[in-house]
């Protein structure tokens, strides 16, 4: 039974990139990422899936028994269905954000095989690289470059905190930076993408439901604020003589909370870099990164404009590092999946399947923005917490998530009976 397969895959991942807090540090193009990519490749090989890596480094494992190749099937009007998510994490991230979608996708293949059925269109399990942007600062970098929403030039020049560029990291991971770029050949194969993901909130707990369908992703973005000052001695420099870069940063942090409250948004300044970073030296330079989101795009923009104006008065430089407009998932696809899930759950009413918006960005949102019909399934998280070791999903709900994904894939790939053991077509 694939719940056993799910459980064994889950325990195989448990220690990869685990840190003292009990959370995970799985950054793109690091040794931990390599271990995860090798694990994914082995699991796909074990299932006889045809693994291809696109120009960005995203891993696509295809199940297609023919006739012809995946590309032949797509050319013959049978565009593929892709399921999956990402394996990288934020620093101290939870176990479920990303991996739950990848493991559930592989377990879905197992369940279909156990049921003796095979897809009537090509089915892919995908692992998107660098979804969190934890190392190089741009979220969904793998799907953004794939779809042309992040240029390879900009991506290759990104640097991590040690000054290592994306290009150097790719090279160290054995990839040719010159290959990095949009990959239409890969995208053309994907007619529908469904990403299963742990819920990053408590709605399903309060609704008493294990799985929901996503409706939309809030507009959200990241801005870098650079505050300049003058290094000096913490003990011998009079206050009136100081140019303390930390003061502008402090105003940003408190201003972000104040203005977000006023404008019905959420704003976070979760990352800061200080130069020289000594307890007894007045900071000469402080960089703070603002993450701003909200249900209304114009409110988010107004929030950022107000904070940019305040910071500008101190001479700060502000650069927008990424912006994702409101993403509305394909409504017809979402309704279809609600019907499927309602039927699978024995309920007549699709309304029994909750629909949730989210403030979290996802590769499914990037693909939807690129015009690929996409959907998301959320699995209940009893803590409601994410991007933290406290992130959780009960094992029974993880298994329910697999069954939900199986039901969706069965519907989307209009399954045909698998060939009989002697190979004859059933
Ligand atoms: O930042 C996000 O919303 C996602 O977790 N990358
Ligand atoms: Mn995340
Ligand atoms: Mn995620």
Short mmCIF file of C-alpha atoms and ligand atoms in Angstrom, two decimals:
data_model
loop_
_atom_site.label_atom_id
_atom_site.label_comp_id
_atom_site.label_asym_id
_atom_site.label_seq_id
_atom_site.Cartn_x
_atom_site.Cartn_y
_atom_site.Cartn_z
CA UNK A 1 0.00 0.00 0.00
CA UNK A 2 1.36 3.43 -0.90
CA UNK A 3 0.85 4.68 2.65
CA UNK A 4 3.75 2.36 3.48
CA UNK A 5 5.60 3.81 0.48
CA UNK A 6 4.77 7.32 1.67
CA UNK A 7 5.98 6.49 5.20
CA UNK A 8 9.27 4.99 4.04
CA UNK A 9 10.00 7.91 1.69
CA UNK A 10 9.17 10.31 4.49
CA UNK A 11 11.55 8.68 6.94
CA UNK A 12 14.28 8.56 4.28
CA UNK A 13 14.12 12.37 4.06
CA UNK A 14 13.75 13.01 7.77
CA UNK A 15 17.46 13.57 8.53
CA UNK A 16 18.55 15.28 5.30
CA UNK A 17 19.55 18.87 6.11
CA UNK A 18 18.12 18.66 9.63
CA UNK A 19 19.56 21.24 12.09
CA UNK A 20 19.68 21.54 15.86
CA UNK A 21 16.34 23.31 16.15
CA UNK A 22 14.62 20.26 14.61
CA UNK A 23 14.01 22.35 11.49
CA UNK A 24 15.75 22.09 8.12
CA UNK A 25 18.41 23.96 6.17
CA UNK A 26 18.09 22.75 2.59
CA UNK A 27 19.35 25.58 0.36
CA UNK A 28 19.52 25.42 -3.42
CA UNK A 29 22.69 24.06 -4.98
CA UNK A 30 24.23 22.95 -1.69
CA UNK A 31 25.33 19.45 -0.59
CA UNK A 32 21.94 18.98 1.13
CA UNK A 33 20.21 19.87 -2.13
CA UNK A 34 22.40 17.40 -3.99
CA UNK A 35 21.41 14.65 -1.53
CA UNK A 36 17.74 15.50 -2.05
CA UNK A 37 18.09 15.55 -5.84
CA UNK A 38 19.87 12.20 -5.80
CA UNK A 39 17.16 10.77 -3.54
CA UNK A 40 14.49 12.05 -5.94
CA UNK A 41 16.31 10.56 -8.95
CA UNK A 42 16.62 7.18 -7.19
CA UNK A 43 12.92 7.11 -6.26
CA UNK A 44 12.00 7.94 -9.84
CA UNK A 45 14.33 5.24 -11.19
CA UNK A 46 12.81 2.74 -8.76
CA UNK A 47 9.45 3.50 -10.38
CA UNK A 48 10.76 3.33 -13.92
CA UNK A 49 9.97 7.00 -14.49
CA UNK A 50 11.92 8.75 -17.24
CA UNK A 51 13.87 11.49 -15.47
CA UNK A 52 14.79 14.63 -17.41
CA UNK A 53 16.39 17.80 -16.01
CA UNK A 54 15.37 21.04 -17.71
CA UNK A 55 17.65 24.00 -18.50
CA UNK A 56 17.13 25.40 -15.02
CA UNK A 57 17.80 22.20 -13.09
CA UNK A 58 14.18 21.35 -12.29
CA UNK A 59 13.74 17.55 -12.26
CA UNK A 60 10.83 16.08 -14.30
CA UNK A 61 10.13 12.34 -14.07
CA UNK A 62 7.71 11.11 -16.73
CA UNK A 63 5.41 8.06 -16.75
CA UNK A 64 4.25 7.32 -20.28
CA UNK A 65 3.86 3.83 -21.69
CA UNK A 66 3.28 5.17 -25.18
CA UNK A 67 2.41 5.05 -27.99
CA UNK A 68 5.50 7.08 -28.89
CA UNK A 69 7.36 9.48 -26.67
CA UNK A 70 5.99 12.10 -24.29
CA UNK A 71 6.54 14.69 -27.02
CA UNK A 72 4.64 12.49 -29.53
CA UNK A 73 1.73 12.25 -27.09
CA UNK A 74 1.73 16.02 -26.54
CA UNK A 75 1.92 16.61 -30.31
CA UNK A 76 -1.02 14.21 -30.73
CA UNK A 77 -3.13 16.40 -28.43
CA UNK A 78 -2.43 14.65 -25.14
CA UNK A 79 -0.65 17.33 -23.04
CA UNK A 80 0.86 15.96 -19.87
CA UNK A 81 -0.25 16.32 -16.29
CA UNK A 82 2.46 17.27 -13.79
CA UNK A 83 2.31 16.85 -10.01
CA UNK A 84 4.98 17.72 -7.46
CA UNK A 85 6.50 20.65 -5.56
CA UNK A 86 9.98 21.52 -4.17
CA UNK A 87 12.47 20.02 -1.71
CA UNK A 88 14.42 23.11 -0.63
CA UNK A 89 13.60 25.02 2.57
CA UNK A 90 13.98 28.33 4.33
CA UNK A 91 16.56 28.37 7.15
CA UNK A 92 15.10 26.39 10.06
CA UNK A 93 12.18 25.46 7.84
CA UNK A 94 9.57 22.83 8.52
CA UNK A 95 9.58 19.27 7.19
CA UNK A 96 6.43 19.58 5.09
CA UNK A 97 6.70 22.81 3.04
CA UNK A 98 7.67 21.34 -0.32
CA UNK A 99 8.60 17.72 0.46
CA UNK A 100 4.98 16.82 1.27
CA UNK A 101 4.07 17.64 -2.33
CA UNK A 102 6.97 15.69 -3.83
CA UNK A 103 6.55 12.58 -1.67
CA UNK A 104 2.76 12.63 -2.19
CA UNK A 105 3.29 12.79 -5.95
CA UNK A 106 5.58 9.76 -5.93
CA UNK A 107 3.11 7.90 -3.66
CA UNK A 108 0.36 8.80 -6.16
CA UNK A 109 2.26 6.90 -8.88
CA UNK A 110 2.42 3.91 -6.51
CA UNK A 111 -1.31 4.06 -5.82
CA UNK A 112 -2.19 4.18 -9.52
CA UNK A 113 0.00 1.16 -10.15
CA UNK A 114 -1.58 -0.68 -7.21
CA UNK A 115 -4.97 0.05 -8.78
CA UNK A 116 -3.72 -1.49 -12.01
CA UNK A 117 -4.25 1.66 -14.05
CA UNK A 118 -1.96 3.88 -16.10
CA UNK A 119 -2.35 7.44 -17.36
CA UNK A 120 -3.89 8.05 -20.76
CA UNK A 121 -1.71 11.15 -21.03
CA UNK A 122 1.91 11.53 -19.87
CA UNK A 123 2.18 12.05 -16.10
CA UNK A 124 5.20 13.82 -14.60
CA UNK A 125 6.43 14.10 -11.02
CA UNK A 126 8.40 17.34 -10.69
CA UNK A 127 10.90 18.70 -8.17
CA UNK A 128 11.30 22.45 -8.67
CA UNK A 129 14.70 23.82 -7.67
CA UNK A 130 15.16 26.88 -5.42
CA UNK A 131 11.53 27.59 -4.57
CA UNK A 132 12.26 29.35 -1.29
CA UNK A 133 14.99 31.66 -2.56
CA UNK A 134 16.61 31.23 0.85
CA UNK A 135 20.18 31.35 -0.48
CA UNK A 136 20.01 33.76 -3.41
CA UNK A 137 17.01 35.86 -2.42
CA UNK A 138 14.42 35.27 -5.14
CA UNK A 139 11.56 32.87 -4.36
CA UNK A 140 10.43 30.37 -7.02
CA UNK A 141 13.67 31.03 -8.92
CA UNK A 142 13.48 27.60 -10.59
CA UNK A 143 9.99 28.08 -11.99
CA UNK A 144 10.55 31.79 -12.72
CA UNK A 145 13.60 31.11 -14.91
CA UNK A 146 11.79 28.15 -16.54
CA UNK A 147 8.90 30.39 -17.55
CA UNK A 148 10.95 33.46 -18.43
CA UNK A 149 9.81 35.43 -15.34
CA UNK A 150 13.43 35.72 -14.15
CA UNK A 151 16.18 36.26 -16.70
CA UNK A 152 19.20 33.93 -16.59
CA UNK A 153 21.48 37.00 -16.58
CA UNK A 154 19.86 38.32 -13.40
CA UNK A 155 19.76 34.88 -11.78
CA UNK A 156 23.42 34.09 -12.54
CA UNK A 157 24.54 37.36 -10.93
CA UNK A 158 22.65 36.78 -7.65
CA UNK A 159 24.96 36.29 -4.69
CA UNK A 160 24.52 34.47 -1.39
CA UNK A 161 25.71 35.84 1.97
CA UNK A 162 29.21 34.49 1.29
CA UNK A 163 29.36 36.32 -2.04
CA UNK A 164 29.05 33.12 -4.09
CA UNK A 165 27.16 33.81 -7.31
CA UNK A 166 24.37 31.64 -8.65
CA UNK A 167 26.67 30.84 -11.58
CA UNK A 168 29.44 29.62 -9.25
CA UNK A 169 26.93 27.57 -7.26
CA UNK A 170 25.63 25.92 -10.43
CA UNK A 171 29.19 25.11 -11.50
CA UNK A 172 29.98 23.65 -8.08
CA UNK A 173 26.85 21.51 -8.45
CA UNK A 174 28.12 20.21 -11.79
CA UNK A 175 25.80 22.28 -13.96
CA UNK A 176 26.78 24.58 -16.83
CA UNK A 177 25.62 28.14 -16.07
CA UNK A 178 25.48 28.83 -19.81
CA UNK A 179 22.59 26.34 -20.02
CA UNK A 180 20.41 28.34 -17.59
CA UNK A 181 17.36 29.83 -19.28
CA UNK A 182 13.68 29.50 -20.11
CA UNK A 183 12.76 26.03 -21.31
CA UNK A 184 9.74 26.06 -23.63
CA UNK A 185 10.38 22.48 -24.70
CA UNK A 186 9.73 21.36 -21.12
CA UNK A 187 6.82 23.74 -20.57
CA UNK A 188 5.07 22.57 -23.76
CA UNK A 189 4.72 19.09 -22.27
CA UNK A 190 2.70 20.36 -19.28
CA UNK A 191 -1.01 20.75 -19.94
CA UNK A 192 -1.97 20.86 -16.25
CA UNK A 193 0.03 21.24 -13.04
CA UNK A 194 -1.35 20.27 -9.61
CA UNK A 195 0.77 21.08 -6.54
CA UNK A 196 -0.11 19.47 -3.21
CA UNK A 197 1.21 21.55 -0.30
CA UNK A 198 0.92 21.67 3.45
CA UNK A 199 -1.47 24.43 4.47
CA UNK A 200 0.39 27.44 5.89
CA UNK A 201 -2.39 28.51 8.20
CA UNK A 202 -5.15 27.05 10.36
CA UNK A 203 -8.22 27.27 8.15
CA UNK A 204 -8.56 23.52 7.63
CA UNK A 205 -8.25 22.86 11.36
CA UNK A 206 -11.08 25.29 12.02
CA UNK A 207 -13.12 23.83 9.14
CA UNK A 208 -12.50 20.26 10.25
CA UNK A 209 -11.45 19.20 6.74
CA UNK A 210 -8.22 17.40 5.73
CA UNK A 211 -7.84 18.84 2.22
CA UNK A 212 -8.76 22.06 0.40
CA UNK A 213 -8.43 23.43 -3.11
CA UNK A 214 -6.64 26.77 -3.61
CA UNK A 215 -8.36 29.76 -5.17
CA UNK A 216 -5.64 32.39 -5.34
CA UNK A 217 -2.27 33.68 -4.08
CA UNK A 218 -2.01 37.19 -2.66
CA UNK A 219 0.18 39.68 -4.48
CA UNK A 220 3.56 39.73 -2.77
CA UNK A 221 7.09 40.96 -3.21
CA UNK A 222 10.54 41.50 -1.71
CA UNK A 223 12.40 44.84 -1.46
CA UNK A 224 15.99 45.51 -0.37
CA UNK A 225 16.55 48.63 1.77
CA UNK A 226 20.16 49.88 2.05
CA UNK A 227 20.85 52.35 4.90
CA UNK A 228 24.22 54.12 5.00
CA UNK A 229 25.94 55.71 7.99
CA UNK A 230 29.46 56.18 9.29
CA UNK A 231 31.43 53.64 11.25
CA UNK A 232 32.71 54.98 14.54
CA UNK A 233 33.54 54.00 18.10
CA UNK A 234 30.53 53.08 20.25
CA UNK A 235 32.10 54.63 23.34
CA UNK A 236 33.88 57.74 22.21
CA UNK A 237 31.48 59.12 19.57
CA UNK A 238 28.97 61.69 20.86
CA UNK A 239 25.36 60.97 19.84
CA UNK A 240 25.11 64.27 17.96
CA UNK A 241 28.16 63.32 15.89
CA UNK A 242 26.85 59.93 14.81
CA UNK A 243 25.53 58.73 11.46
CA UNK A 244 24.06 55.45 12.71
CA UNK A 245 22.70 53.35 9.82
CA UNK A 246 20.74 51.21 12.28
CA UNK A 247 18.29 54.02 13.02
CA UNK A 248 16.85 54.07 9.50
CA UNK A 249 16.58 50.28 9.61
CA UNK A 250 14.81 50.44 12.97
CA UNK A 251 12.31 52.90 11.52
CA UNK A 252 11.69 50.50 8.62
CA UNK A 253 10.96 47.59 10.96
CA UNK A 254 8.54 49.48 13.18
CA UNK A 255 7.10 51.43 10.24
CA UNK A 256 6.41 48.21 8.33
CA UNK A 257 4.28 46.84 11.16
CA UNK A 258 2.48 50.16 11.68
CA UNK A 259 1.67 50.81 8.00
CA UNK A 260 0.74 47.16 7.32
CA UNK A 261 -1.75 47.31 10.19
CA UNK A 262 -3.24 50.49 8.75
CA UNK A 263 -3.46 49.09 5.21
CA UNK A 264 -4.68 45.54 5.89
CA UNK A 265 -1.46 43.96 4.66
CA UNK A 266 1.29 41.85 6.19
CA UNK A 267 4.89 43.05 6.20
CA UNK A 268 7.97 41.33 7.51
CA UNK A 269 11.57 42.42 7.85
CA UNK A 270 13.07 39.02 8.58
CA UNK A 271 16.58 39.37 7.24
CA UNK A 272 19.22 42.00 8.01
CA UNK A 273 22.92 42.47 7.27
CA UNK A 274 25.00 44.91 9.33
CA UNK A 275 28.46 46.34 8.60
CA UNK A 276 30.80 46.15 10.43
CA UNK A 277 28.54 44.14 12.74
CA UNK A 278 30.53 44.79 15.92
CA UNK A 279 28.90 45.35 19.28
CA UNK A 280 31.17 48.34 19.94
CA UNK A 281 31.02 50.00 16.50
CA UNK A 282 28.37 52.35 15.14
CA UNK A 283 26.98 50.64 12.00
CA UNK A 284 28.18 52.15 8.73
CA UNK A 285 25.77 50.13 6.60
CA UNK A 286 22.58 48.16 7.24
CA UNK A 287 20.63 46.20 4.64
CA UNK A 288 17.12 45.08 5.50
CA UNK A 289 14.81 43.01 3.32
CA UNK A 290 11.08 43.73 3.35
CA UNK A 291 8.53 41.03 2.46
CA UNK A 292 5.14 42.67 1.84
CA UNK A 293 1.87 40.97 0.89
CA UNK A 294 -1.85 41.42 1.15
CA UNK A 295 -5.21 40.65 -0.44
CA UNK A 296 -5.32 44.00 -2.25
CA UNK A 297 -2.53 44.79 -4.71
CA UNK A 298 -2.98 48.59 -4.44
CA UNK A 299 -2.72 48.40 -0.64
CA UNK A 300 0.54 46.47 -0.88
CA UNK A 301 1.92 49.01 -3.34
CA UNK A 302 0.82 51.90 -1.12
CA UNK A 303 2.48 50.24 1.88
CA UNK A 304 5.77 49.87 0.00
CA UNK A 305 5.57 53.41 -1.40
CA UNK A 306 5.08 54.82 2.10
CA UNK A 307 8.00 52.83 3.55
CA UNK A 308 10.18 53.73 0.57
CA UNK A 309 9.37 57.40 1.10
CA UNK A 310 10.25 57.23 4.81
CA UNK A 311 13.51 55.40 4.08
CA UNK A 312 14.33 57.83 1.27
CA UNK A 313 14.28 60.69 3.77
CA UNK A 314 17.29 59.04 5.43
CA UNK A 315 19.03 58.69 2.06
CA UNK A 316 18.39 54.95 1.87
CA UNK A 317 18.41 53.13 -1.45
CA UNK A 318 15.45 50.80 -2.13
CA UNK A 319 15.46 48.07 -4.79
CA UNK A 320 12.53 45.79 -5.66
CA UNK A 321 13.94 42.27 -5.81
CA UNK A 322 10.77 40.40 -6.79
CA UNK A 323 7.07 41.02 -7.34
CA UNK A 324 4.28 38.53 -7.96
CA UNK A 325 0.88 40.00 -8.85
CA UNK A 326 -2.34 38.42 -7.60
CA UNK A 327 -2.48 34.87 -8.93
CA UNK A 328 -5.91 33.41 -9.56
CA UNK A 329 -5.85 29.67 -10.19
CA UNK A 330 -7.86 28.27 -13.11
CA UNK A 331 -11.43 28.39 -11.73
CA UNK A 332 -12.77 25.66 -14.03
CA UNK A 333 -9.92 23.36 -13.01
CA UNK A 334 -10.48 24.18 -9.35
CA UNK A 335 -14.20 23.44 -9.61
CA UNK A 336 -13.48 20.20 -11.45
CA UNK A 337 -11.12 19.08 -8.68
CA UNK A 338 -13.64 20.03 -6.00
CA UNK A 339 -16.20 17.81 -7.73
CA UNK A 340 -13.67 14.99 -7.94
CA UNK A 341 -12.73 15.34 -4.26
CA UNK A 342 -16.34 15.58 -3.17
CA UNK A 343 -17.18 12.38 -5.08
CA UNK A 344 -14.05 10.65 -3.78
CA UNK A 345 -15.07 11.61 -0.26
CA UNK A 346 -18.56 10.27 -0.85
CA UNK A 347 -20.13 13.73 -0.61
CA UNK A 348 -22.50 14.79 -3.37
CA UNK A 349 -21.73 18.42 -2.81
CA UNK A 350 -18.44 19.92 -4.12
CA UNK A 351 -19.10 22.67 -1.60
CA UNK A 352 -18.02 20.19 1.05
CA UNK A 353 -14.46 20.72 -0.20
CA UNK A 354 -13.12 24.02 1.16
CA UNK A 355 -11.53 26.60 -1.15
CA UNK A 356 -8.73 28.68 0.38
CA UNK A 357 -6.72 31.68 -0.75
CA UNK A 358 -3.17 31.96 0.52
CA UNK A 359 -0.52 34.57 1.26
CA UNK A 360 2.24 32.10 0.39
CA UNK A 361 3.87 32.00 -3.02
CA UNK A 362 4.23 28.69 -4.88
CA UNK A 363 5.61 27.30 -8.13
CA UNK A 364 2.01 26.54 -9.09
CA UNK A 365 1.40 30.30 -8.97
CA UNK A 366 4.36 30.96 -11.25
CA UNK A 367 3.16 28.36 -13.76
CA UNK A 368 -0.39 29.73 -13.58
CA UNK A 369 1.00 33.21 -14.31
CA UNK A 370 2.79 31.69 -17.31
CA UNK A 371 -0.53 30.36 -18.62
CA UNK A 372 -0.24 26.72 -17.51
CA UNK A 373 -3.63 25.62 -16.06
CA UNK A 374 -2.61 24.98 -12.46
CA UNK A 375 -4.24 24.05 -9.19
CA UNK A 376 -3.20 23.46 -5.60
CA UNK A 377 -4.37 21.09 -2.90
CA UNK A 378 -3.72 22.09 0.72
CA UNK A 379 -3.31 19.47 3.45
CA UNK A 380 -4.37 20.30 7.02
CA UNK A 381 -1.64 21.67 9.33
CA UNK A 382 -2.82 21.46 12.95
CA UNK A 383 -0.31 24.05 14.13
CA UNK A 384 -1.04 26.42 11.26
CA UNK A 385 2.64 27.34 11.52
CA UNK A 386 5.05 27.22 8.56
CA UNK A 387 8.64 28.24 7.81
CA UNK A 388 9.38 26.89 11.28
CA UNK A 389 10.19 23.53 12.91
CA UNK A 390 6.65 23.69 14.36
CA UNK A 391 5.12 23.14 10.91
CA UNK A 392 3.17 19.87 10.98
CA UNK A 393 0.68 17.57 9.26
CA UNK A 394 -0.71 14.43 10.88
CA UNK A 395 0.23 11.26 9.04
CA UNK A 396 -3.42 10.35 8.45
CA UNK A 397 -3.91 13.73 6.76
CA UNK A 398 -0.79 13.19 4.66
CA UNK A 399 -2.28 9.89 3.48
CA UNK A 400 -5.61 11.63 2.85
CA UNK A 401 -3.69 14.15 0.76
CA UNK A 402 -2.25 11.31 -1.35
CA UNK A 403 -5.73 9.86 -1.88
CA UNK A 404 -6.96 13.31 -2.90
CA UNK A 405 -4.10 13.70 -5.37
CA UNK A 406 -4.78 10.19 -6.73
CA UNK A 407 -8.44 11.07 -7.31
CA UNK A 408 -7.44 14.27 -9.11
CA UNK A 409 -4.84 12.55 -11.28
CA UNK A 410 -7.25 9.71 -12.16
CA UNK A 411 -9.72 12.32 -13.34
CA UNK A 412 -7.19 14.47 -15.20
CA UNK A 413 -5.42 11.60 -16.97
CA UNK A 414 -8.58 9.61 -17.87
CA UNK A 415 -6.88 6.38 -16.98
CA UNK A 416 -6.71 3.26 -19.06
CA UNK A 417 -6.31 -0.24 -17.68
CA UNK A 418 -2.70 -1.29 -17.35
CA UNK A 419 -1.55 -4.05 -19.74
CA UNK A 420 -2.13 -7.56 -18.44
CA UNK A 421 0.91 -9.27 -16.86
CA UNK A 422 1.76 -10.95 -20.21
CA UNK A 423 2.11 -7.47 -21.70
CA UNK A 424 -1.03 -7.74 -23.85
CA UNK A 425 -2.86 -4.46 -24.04
CA UNK A 426 -5.82 -4.64 -21.67
O1 LIG B 1 7.68 33.01 0.36
C1 LIG B 1 6.77 32.23 0.11
O2 LIG B 1 5.60 32.56 0.20
C2 LIG B 1 7.08 30.81 -0.32
O3 LIG B 1 7.19 30.03 0.84
N1 LIG B 1 8.29 30.74 -1.10
MN1 LIG B 2 7.80 28.08 1.81
MN1 LIG B 3 6.47 25.71 -0.48
#
